[in-house]
Coordinates of C-alpha atoms and ligand atoms in Angstrom, one line a residue:
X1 CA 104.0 130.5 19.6
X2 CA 104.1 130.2 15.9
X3 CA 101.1 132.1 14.6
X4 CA 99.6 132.4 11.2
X5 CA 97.2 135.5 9.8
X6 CA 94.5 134.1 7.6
X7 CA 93.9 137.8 5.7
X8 CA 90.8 137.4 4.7
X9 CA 90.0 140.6 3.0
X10 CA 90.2 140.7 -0.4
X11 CA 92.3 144.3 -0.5
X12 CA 95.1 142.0 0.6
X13 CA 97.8 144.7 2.2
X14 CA 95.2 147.1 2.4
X15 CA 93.0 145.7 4.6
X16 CA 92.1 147.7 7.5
X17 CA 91.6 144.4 9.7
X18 CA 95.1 143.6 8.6
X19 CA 96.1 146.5 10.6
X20 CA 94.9 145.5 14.1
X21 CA 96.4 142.2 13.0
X22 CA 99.3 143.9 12.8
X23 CA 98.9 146.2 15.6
X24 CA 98.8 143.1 17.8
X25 CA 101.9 141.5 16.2
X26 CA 104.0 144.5 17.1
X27 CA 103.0 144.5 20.7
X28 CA 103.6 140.8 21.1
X29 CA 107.1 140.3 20.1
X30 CA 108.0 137.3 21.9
X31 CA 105.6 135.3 19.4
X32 CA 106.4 134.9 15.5
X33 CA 103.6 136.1 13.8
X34 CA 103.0 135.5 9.9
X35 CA 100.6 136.5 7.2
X36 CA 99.1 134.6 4.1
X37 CA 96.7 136.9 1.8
X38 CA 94.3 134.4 1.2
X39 CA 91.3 136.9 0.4
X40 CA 93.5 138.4 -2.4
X41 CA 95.4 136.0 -3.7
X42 CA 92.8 133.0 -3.5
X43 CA 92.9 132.6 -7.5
X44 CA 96.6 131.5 -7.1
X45 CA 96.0 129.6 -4.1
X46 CA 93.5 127.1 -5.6
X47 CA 96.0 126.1 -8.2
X48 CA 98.9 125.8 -5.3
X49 CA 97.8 124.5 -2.0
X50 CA 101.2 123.1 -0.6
X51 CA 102.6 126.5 1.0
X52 CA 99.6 127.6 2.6
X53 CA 99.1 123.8 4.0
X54 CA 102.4 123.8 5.4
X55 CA 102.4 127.1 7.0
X56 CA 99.2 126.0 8.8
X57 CA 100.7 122.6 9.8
X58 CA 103.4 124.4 11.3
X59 CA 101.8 127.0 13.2
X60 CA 100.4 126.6 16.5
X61 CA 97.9 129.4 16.5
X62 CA 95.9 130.2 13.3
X63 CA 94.5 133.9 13.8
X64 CA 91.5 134.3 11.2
X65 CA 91.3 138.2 9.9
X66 CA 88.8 139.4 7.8
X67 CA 85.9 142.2 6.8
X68 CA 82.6 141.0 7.2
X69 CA 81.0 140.4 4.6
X70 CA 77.4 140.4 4.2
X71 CA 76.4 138.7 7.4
X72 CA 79.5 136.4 6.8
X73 CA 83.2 136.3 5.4
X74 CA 83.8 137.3 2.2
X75 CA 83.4 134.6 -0.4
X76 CA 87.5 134.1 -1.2
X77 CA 88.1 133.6 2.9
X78 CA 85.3 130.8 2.2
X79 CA 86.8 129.1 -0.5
X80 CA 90.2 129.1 1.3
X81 CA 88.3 127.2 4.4
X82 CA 86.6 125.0 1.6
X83 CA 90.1 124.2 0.5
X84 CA 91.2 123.8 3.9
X85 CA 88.8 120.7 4.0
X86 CA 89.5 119.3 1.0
X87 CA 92.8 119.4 1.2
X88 CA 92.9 117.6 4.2
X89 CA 95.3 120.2 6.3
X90 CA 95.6 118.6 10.0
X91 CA 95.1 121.4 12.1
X92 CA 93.7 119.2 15.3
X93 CA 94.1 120.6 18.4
X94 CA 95.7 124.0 17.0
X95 CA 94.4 127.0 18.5
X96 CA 92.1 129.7 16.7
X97 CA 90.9 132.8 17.2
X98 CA 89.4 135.5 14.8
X99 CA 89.6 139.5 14.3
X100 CA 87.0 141.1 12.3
X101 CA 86.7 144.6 11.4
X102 CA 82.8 145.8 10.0
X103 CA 80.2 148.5 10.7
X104 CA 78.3 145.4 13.0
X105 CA 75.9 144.2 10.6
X106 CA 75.5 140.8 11.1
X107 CA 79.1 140.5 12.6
X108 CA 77.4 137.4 15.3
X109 CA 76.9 135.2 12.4
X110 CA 80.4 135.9 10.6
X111 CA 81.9 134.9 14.0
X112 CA 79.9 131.8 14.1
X113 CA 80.6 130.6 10.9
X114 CA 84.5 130.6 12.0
X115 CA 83.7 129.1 15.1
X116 CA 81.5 126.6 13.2
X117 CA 84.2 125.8 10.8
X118 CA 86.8 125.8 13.9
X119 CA 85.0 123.0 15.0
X120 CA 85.1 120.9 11.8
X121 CA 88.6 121.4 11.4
X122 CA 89.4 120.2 15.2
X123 CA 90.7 123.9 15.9
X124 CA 90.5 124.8 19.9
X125 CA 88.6 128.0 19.1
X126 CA 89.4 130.6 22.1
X127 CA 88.5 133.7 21.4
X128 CA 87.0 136.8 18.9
X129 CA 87.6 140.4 18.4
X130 CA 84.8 142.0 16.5
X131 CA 86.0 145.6 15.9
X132 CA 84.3 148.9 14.1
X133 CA 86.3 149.5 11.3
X134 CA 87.0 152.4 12.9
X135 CA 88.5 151.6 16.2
X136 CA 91.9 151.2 15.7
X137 CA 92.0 154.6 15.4
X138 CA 91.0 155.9 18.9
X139 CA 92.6 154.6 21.9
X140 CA 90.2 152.3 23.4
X141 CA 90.1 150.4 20.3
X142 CA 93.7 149.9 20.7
X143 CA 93.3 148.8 24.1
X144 CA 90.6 146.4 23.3
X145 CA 93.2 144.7 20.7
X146 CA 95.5 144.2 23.0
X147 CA 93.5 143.2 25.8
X148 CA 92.0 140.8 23.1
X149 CA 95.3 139.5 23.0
X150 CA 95.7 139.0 26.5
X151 CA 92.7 137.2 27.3
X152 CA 93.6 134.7 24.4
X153 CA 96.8 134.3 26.3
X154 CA 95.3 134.1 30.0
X155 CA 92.9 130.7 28.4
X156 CA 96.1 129.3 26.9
X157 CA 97.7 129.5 30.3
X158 CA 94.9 128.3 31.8
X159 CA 94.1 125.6 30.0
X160 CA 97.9 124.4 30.6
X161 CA 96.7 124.5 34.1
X162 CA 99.3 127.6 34.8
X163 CA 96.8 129.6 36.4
X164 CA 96.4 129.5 40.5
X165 CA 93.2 129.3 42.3
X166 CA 91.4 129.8 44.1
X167 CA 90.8 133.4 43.4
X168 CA 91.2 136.1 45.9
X169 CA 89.0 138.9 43.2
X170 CA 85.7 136.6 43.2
X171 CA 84.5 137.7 46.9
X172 CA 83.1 140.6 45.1
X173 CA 80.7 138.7 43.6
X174 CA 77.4 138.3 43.5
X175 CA 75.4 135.0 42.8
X176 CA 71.8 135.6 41.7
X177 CA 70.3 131.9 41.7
X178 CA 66.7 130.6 41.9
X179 CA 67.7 127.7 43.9
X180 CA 65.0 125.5 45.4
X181 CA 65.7 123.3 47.9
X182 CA 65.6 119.8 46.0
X183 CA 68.2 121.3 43.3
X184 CA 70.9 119.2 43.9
X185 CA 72.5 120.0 40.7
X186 CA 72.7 123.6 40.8
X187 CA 73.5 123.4 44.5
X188 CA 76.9 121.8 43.0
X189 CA 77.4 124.2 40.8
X190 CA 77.0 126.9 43.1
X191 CA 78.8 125.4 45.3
X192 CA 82.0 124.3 43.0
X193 CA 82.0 127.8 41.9
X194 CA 82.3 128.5 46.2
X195 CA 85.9 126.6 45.9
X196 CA 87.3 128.6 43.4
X197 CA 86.7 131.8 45.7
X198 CA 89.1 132.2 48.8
X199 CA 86.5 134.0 50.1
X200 CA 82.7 133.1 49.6
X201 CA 80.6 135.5 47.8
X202 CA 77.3 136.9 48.4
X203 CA 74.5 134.6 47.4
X204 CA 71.0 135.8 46.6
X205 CA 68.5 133.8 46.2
X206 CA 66.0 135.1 44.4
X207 CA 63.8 131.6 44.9
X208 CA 62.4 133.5 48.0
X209 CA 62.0 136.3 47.3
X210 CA 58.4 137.4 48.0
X211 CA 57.9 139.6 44.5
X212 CA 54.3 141.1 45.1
X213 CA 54.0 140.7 41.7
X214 CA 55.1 141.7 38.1
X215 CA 55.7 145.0 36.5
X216 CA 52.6 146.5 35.5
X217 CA 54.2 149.1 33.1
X218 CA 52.7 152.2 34.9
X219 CA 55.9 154.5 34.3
X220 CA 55.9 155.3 37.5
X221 CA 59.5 154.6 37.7
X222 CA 60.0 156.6 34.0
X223 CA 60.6 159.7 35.7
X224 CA 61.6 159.1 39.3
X225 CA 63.8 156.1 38.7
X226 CA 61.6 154.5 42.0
X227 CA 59.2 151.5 41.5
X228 CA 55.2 151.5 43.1
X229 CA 55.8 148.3 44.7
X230 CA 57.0 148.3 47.7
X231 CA 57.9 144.7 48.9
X232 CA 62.2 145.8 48.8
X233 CA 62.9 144.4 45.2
X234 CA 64.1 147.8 44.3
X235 CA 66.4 147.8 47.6
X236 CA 68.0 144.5 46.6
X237 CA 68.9 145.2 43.0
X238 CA 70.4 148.4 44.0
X239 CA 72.2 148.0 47.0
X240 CA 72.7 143.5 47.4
X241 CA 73.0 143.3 43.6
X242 CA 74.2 146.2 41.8
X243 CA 77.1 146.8 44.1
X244 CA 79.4 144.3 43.6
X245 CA 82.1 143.8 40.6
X246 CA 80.5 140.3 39.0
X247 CA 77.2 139.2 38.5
X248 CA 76.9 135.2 38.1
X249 CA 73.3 134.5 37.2
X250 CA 72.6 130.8 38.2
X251 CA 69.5 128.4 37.1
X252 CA 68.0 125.2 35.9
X253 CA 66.6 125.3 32.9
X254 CA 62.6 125.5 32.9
X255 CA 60.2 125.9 30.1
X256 CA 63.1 127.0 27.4
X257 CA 63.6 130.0 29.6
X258 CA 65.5 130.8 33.1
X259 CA 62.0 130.3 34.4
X260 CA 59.3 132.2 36.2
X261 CA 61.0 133.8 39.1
X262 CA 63.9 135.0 36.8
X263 CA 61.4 136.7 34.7
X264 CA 59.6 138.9 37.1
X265 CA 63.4 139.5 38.6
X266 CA 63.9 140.6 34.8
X267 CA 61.0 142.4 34.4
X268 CA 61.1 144.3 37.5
X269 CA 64.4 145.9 36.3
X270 CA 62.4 148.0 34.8
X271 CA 62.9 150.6 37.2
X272 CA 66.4 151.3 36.0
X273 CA 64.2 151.6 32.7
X274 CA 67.0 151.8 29.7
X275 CA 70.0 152.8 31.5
X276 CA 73.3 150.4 31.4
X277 CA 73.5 150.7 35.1
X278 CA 75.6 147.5 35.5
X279 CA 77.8 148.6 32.6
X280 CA 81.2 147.2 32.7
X281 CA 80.4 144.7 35.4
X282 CA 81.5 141.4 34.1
X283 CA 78.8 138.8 33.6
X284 CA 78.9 134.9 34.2
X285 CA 76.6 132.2 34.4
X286 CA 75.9 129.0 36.1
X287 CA 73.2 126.7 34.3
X288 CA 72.2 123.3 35.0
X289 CA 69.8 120.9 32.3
X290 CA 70.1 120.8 28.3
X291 CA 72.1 124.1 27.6
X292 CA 73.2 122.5 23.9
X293 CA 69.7 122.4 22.9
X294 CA 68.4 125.7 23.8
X295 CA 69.7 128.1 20.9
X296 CA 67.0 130.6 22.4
X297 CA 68.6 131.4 26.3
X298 CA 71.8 130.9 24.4
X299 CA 71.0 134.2 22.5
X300 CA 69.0 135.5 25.4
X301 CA 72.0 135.4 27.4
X302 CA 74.9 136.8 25.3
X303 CA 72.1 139.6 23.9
X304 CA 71.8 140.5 27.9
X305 CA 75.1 141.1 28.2
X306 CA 75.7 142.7 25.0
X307 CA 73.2 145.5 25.8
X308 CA 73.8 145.8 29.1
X309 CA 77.7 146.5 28.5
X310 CA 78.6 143.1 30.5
X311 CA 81.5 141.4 29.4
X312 CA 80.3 137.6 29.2
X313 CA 83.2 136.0 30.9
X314 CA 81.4 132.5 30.5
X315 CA 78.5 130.0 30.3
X316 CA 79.3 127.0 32.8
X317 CA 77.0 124.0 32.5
X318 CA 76.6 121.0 34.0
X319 CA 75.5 119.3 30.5
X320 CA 78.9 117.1 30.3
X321 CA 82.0 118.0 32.9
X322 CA 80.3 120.1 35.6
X323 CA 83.6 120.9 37.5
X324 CA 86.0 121.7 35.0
X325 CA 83.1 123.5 32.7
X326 CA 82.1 126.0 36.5
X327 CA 85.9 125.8 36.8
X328 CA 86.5 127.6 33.6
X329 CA 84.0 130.1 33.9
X330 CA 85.3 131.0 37.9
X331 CA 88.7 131.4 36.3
X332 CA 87.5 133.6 33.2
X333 CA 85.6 135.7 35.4
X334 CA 88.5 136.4 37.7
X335 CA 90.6 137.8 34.8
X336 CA 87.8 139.6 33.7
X337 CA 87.5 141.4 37.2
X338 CA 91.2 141.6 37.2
X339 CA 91.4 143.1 33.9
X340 CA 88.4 145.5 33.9
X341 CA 88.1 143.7 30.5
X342 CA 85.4 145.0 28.5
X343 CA 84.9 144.0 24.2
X344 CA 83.4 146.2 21.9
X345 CA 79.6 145.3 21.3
X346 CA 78.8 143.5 18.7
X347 CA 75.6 142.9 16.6
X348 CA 73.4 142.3 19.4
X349 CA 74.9 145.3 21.6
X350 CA 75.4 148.0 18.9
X351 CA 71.4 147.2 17.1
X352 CA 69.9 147.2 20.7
X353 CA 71.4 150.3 21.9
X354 CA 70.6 152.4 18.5
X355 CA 66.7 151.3 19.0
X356 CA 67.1 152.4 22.7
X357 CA 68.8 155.4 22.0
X358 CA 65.9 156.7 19.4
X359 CA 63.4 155.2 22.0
X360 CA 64.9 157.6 24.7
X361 CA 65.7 160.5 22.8
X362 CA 61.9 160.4 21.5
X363 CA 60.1 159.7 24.7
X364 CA 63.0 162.0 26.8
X365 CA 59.5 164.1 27.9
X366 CA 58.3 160.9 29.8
X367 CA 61.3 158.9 30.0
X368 CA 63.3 161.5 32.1
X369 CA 65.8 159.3 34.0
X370 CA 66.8 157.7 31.0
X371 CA 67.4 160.8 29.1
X372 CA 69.2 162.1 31.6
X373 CA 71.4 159.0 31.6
X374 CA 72.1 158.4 27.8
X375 CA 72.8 162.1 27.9
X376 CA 75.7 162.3 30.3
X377 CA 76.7 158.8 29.3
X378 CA 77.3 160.3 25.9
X379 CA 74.9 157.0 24.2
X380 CA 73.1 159.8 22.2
X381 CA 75.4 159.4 19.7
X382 CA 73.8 160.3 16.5
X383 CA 75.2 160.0 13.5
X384 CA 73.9 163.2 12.7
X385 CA 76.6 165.2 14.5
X386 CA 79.3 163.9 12.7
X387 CA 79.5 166.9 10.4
X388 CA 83.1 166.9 9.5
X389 CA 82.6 163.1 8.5
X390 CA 79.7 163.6 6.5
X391 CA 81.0 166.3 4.2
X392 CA 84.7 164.3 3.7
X393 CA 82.1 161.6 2.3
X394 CA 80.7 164.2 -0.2
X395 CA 84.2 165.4 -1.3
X396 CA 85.5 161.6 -1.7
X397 CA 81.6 160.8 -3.6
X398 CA 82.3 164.0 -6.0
X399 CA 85.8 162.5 -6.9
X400 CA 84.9 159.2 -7.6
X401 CA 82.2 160.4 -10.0
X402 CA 84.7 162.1 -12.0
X403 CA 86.3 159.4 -14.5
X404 CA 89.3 161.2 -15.4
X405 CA 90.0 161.6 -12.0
X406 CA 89.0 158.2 -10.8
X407 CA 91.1 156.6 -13.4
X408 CA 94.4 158.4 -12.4
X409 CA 93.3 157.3 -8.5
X410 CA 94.9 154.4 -8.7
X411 CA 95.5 152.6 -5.5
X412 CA 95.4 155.8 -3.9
X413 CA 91.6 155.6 -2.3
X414 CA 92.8 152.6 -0.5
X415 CA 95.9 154.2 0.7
X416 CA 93.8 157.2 1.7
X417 CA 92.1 154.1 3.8
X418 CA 94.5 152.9 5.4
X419 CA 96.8 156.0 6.3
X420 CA 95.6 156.8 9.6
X421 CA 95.7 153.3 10.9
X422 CA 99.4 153.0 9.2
X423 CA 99.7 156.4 11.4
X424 CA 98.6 154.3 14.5
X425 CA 101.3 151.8 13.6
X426 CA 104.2 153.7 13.3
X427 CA 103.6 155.2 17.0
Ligands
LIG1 C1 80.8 143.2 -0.2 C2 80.8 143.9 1.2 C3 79.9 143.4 2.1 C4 79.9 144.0 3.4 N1 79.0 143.5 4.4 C5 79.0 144.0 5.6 C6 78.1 143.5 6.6 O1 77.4 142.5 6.4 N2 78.2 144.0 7.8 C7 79.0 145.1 8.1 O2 78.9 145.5 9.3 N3 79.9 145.6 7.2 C8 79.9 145.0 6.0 N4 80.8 145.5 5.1 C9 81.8 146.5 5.5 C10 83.2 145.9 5.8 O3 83.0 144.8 6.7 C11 84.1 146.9 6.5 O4 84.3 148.0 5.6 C12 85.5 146.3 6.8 O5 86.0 147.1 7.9 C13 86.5 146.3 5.7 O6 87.6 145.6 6.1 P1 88.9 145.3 5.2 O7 89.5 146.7 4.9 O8 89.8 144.5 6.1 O9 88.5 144.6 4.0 C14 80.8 145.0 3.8 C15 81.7 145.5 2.8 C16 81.7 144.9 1.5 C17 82.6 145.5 0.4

């Protein structure tokens, strides 16, 4: 494939996104990659359009990299995807994806606004990479570029209809539904779902399940990790729930929410208090009514995921095309499973845990089992500890302050930047 960088960030070169973009490029030979600086050199592009247009004309893959930039793109990756529009580029049917490199502020609604603008420009928008600026640096954020890389890959394939079902990996999982009887519709889901396994997986349906009632916050659990009711909910999270290698949630849409049922099954998680006990379980979901219009559950379910450090390997929905949308989502998870794929967290993920993690470390008295957990799980990860970090920043404040030495800096602070990911690059 013929794929084209948008380099959003305005230190053009020096752009520490650039250099997972590049990372990627040098792993993935067999495709031509190529870079336009748009974020720097957006002053000469609005005077001369015709390059950049045919680049993108010509590509098959347009890769969008850029910082975020207060909760968005920075302004000059904007204006390039204004002029996008009104210079007409024909991009339809072209794929996209985007890598963006931030401390997580905001980064969901910079990824939206590429997929928004995906949309308008009749880009087929597969996938996004939402990376701490730091993680090129460490080795799992290289294997999450790559794997990034893969997955956008395994949907191409797949949507080329190269990939072979049914899947052998999706006995291990397990179905949650709240399923009544009359559901036709989410019976068909379920069961299209069934033909993409060649073996069925377990089904629970938590429809009736006899919940003597909801959690009653009595922190029973807080300590002893057990729960005070004893009607066996505890017994099938843990042991018909927990221990497989998928989770598929499936439900109908009631009262903008997964309704009743689903909440006390929520709720009642409660006695794994904070802890990420599904962590790295891929998550997927099967959900029948007006998906489109409920922004809320939309949010509800990639939040879940995101906190619960569940790779959300897709949203089926019976809205328009019910077997090729459970399909999809069947095929996504498989890879997922496959893979052991895991994404960093983003907005949602990162936010959540730091307010849990302050939660737990304050209330570690009461909330033993959870303290216990973030402790060994190393999610106590204060910023405080980061001594050697915190002085460099001192050093680096102290230099800038200094004119003299500031003006004879040059370029070298952002060479300074870049150096160890350039480091990374060279290996
Ligand atoms: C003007 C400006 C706004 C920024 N806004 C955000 C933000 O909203 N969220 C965030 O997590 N980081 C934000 N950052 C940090 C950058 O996203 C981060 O440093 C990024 O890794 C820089 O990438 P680059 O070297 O490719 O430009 C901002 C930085 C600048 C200069």
């Amino acid at each position: 494939m013929k794929i084209l960088v948008l380099n959003g960030s305005p230190k053009g070169k020096y752009s520490i996104t650039l250099q997972t973009s590049l990372f990627i490029m040098r792993h993935f030979r067999e495709h031509a990659f190529s870079v336009i600086h748009v974020g720097a050199q957006i002053k000469s592009l609005e005077k001369d359009f015709s390059k950049a247009k045919k680049m993108m004309e010509e590509a098959d893959m347009i890769l969008f990299s850029y910082p975020v930039y207060t909760f968005l793109v920075p302004a000059q990756l904007h204006r390039f995807i204004e002029l996008m529009k009104e210079m007409q580029v024909d991009v339809k049917g072209k794929y996209a994806a985007q890598i963006s490199t931030s401390k997580h502020f905001y980064d969901v609604t910079a990824h939206q606004f590429i997929i928004d603008n995906c949309k308008d420009l009749g880009l087929e928008y597969l996938e996004g990479l939402s990376a701490d600026m730091d993680d090129l640096k460490n080795k799992k954020g290289q294997a999450d570029a790559l794997h990034f890389f893969q997955r956008i890959l395994f949907d191409i394939a797949a949507e080329r209809g190269q990939v072979l079902k049914p899947f052998t990996n999706l006995k291990d999982v397990v179905i949650v539904a709240d399923l009544d009887a009359d559901d036709e519709n989410l019976k068909h889901m379920i069961d299209r779902f069934m033909e993409n396994c060649t073996e069925k997986p377990k089904l629970v349906n938590i429809h009736d399940f006899q919940f003597k009632g909801g959690c009653i916050s009595c922190f029973n659990c807080a300590s002893t990790g057990t729960c005070i009711y004893k009607d066996g909910f505890q017994d099938l999270l843990r042991n018909e729930i927990q221990s497989g290698k998928a989770i598929v949630l499936a439900f109908t849409i009631k009262d903008h929410s997964m309704g009743y049922q689903f909440k006390l099954y929520d709720d009642r998680q409660f006695c794994n208090g904070h802890r990420t006990v599904t962590m790295g379980m891929p998550f997927g979901y099967l959900v029948s009514g007006r998906l489109s219009a409920e922004q809320n559950i939309q949010l509800l379910m990639q939040a879940r995921a995101e906190v619960g450090g569940n790779y959300l390997a897709g949203i089926a929905s019976d809205e328009y095309d019910l077997a090729s949308s459970v399909d999809q989502m069947a095929a996504s998870l498989s890879w997922a499973i496959e893979n052991h794929y895991t994404k960093p967290a983003n907005f949602y993920g990162v936010g959540g845990m730091k307010i849990f993690r302050d939660l737990i470390y304050e209330m570690q008295g009461l909330m033993r089992a959870d303290y216990k957990f973030y402790k060994s799980h190393g999610q106590l990860d204060f910023p405080q500890k980061h001594k050697g970090r915190i002085a460099a920043m001192y050093l680096v404040g102290s230099l800038m302050k200094n004119k003299k030495l500031k003006s004879k800096m040059g370029n070298k602070m952002n060479e300074g930047m870049i150096a160890p990911y350039k480091k990374v690059l060279k290996k």
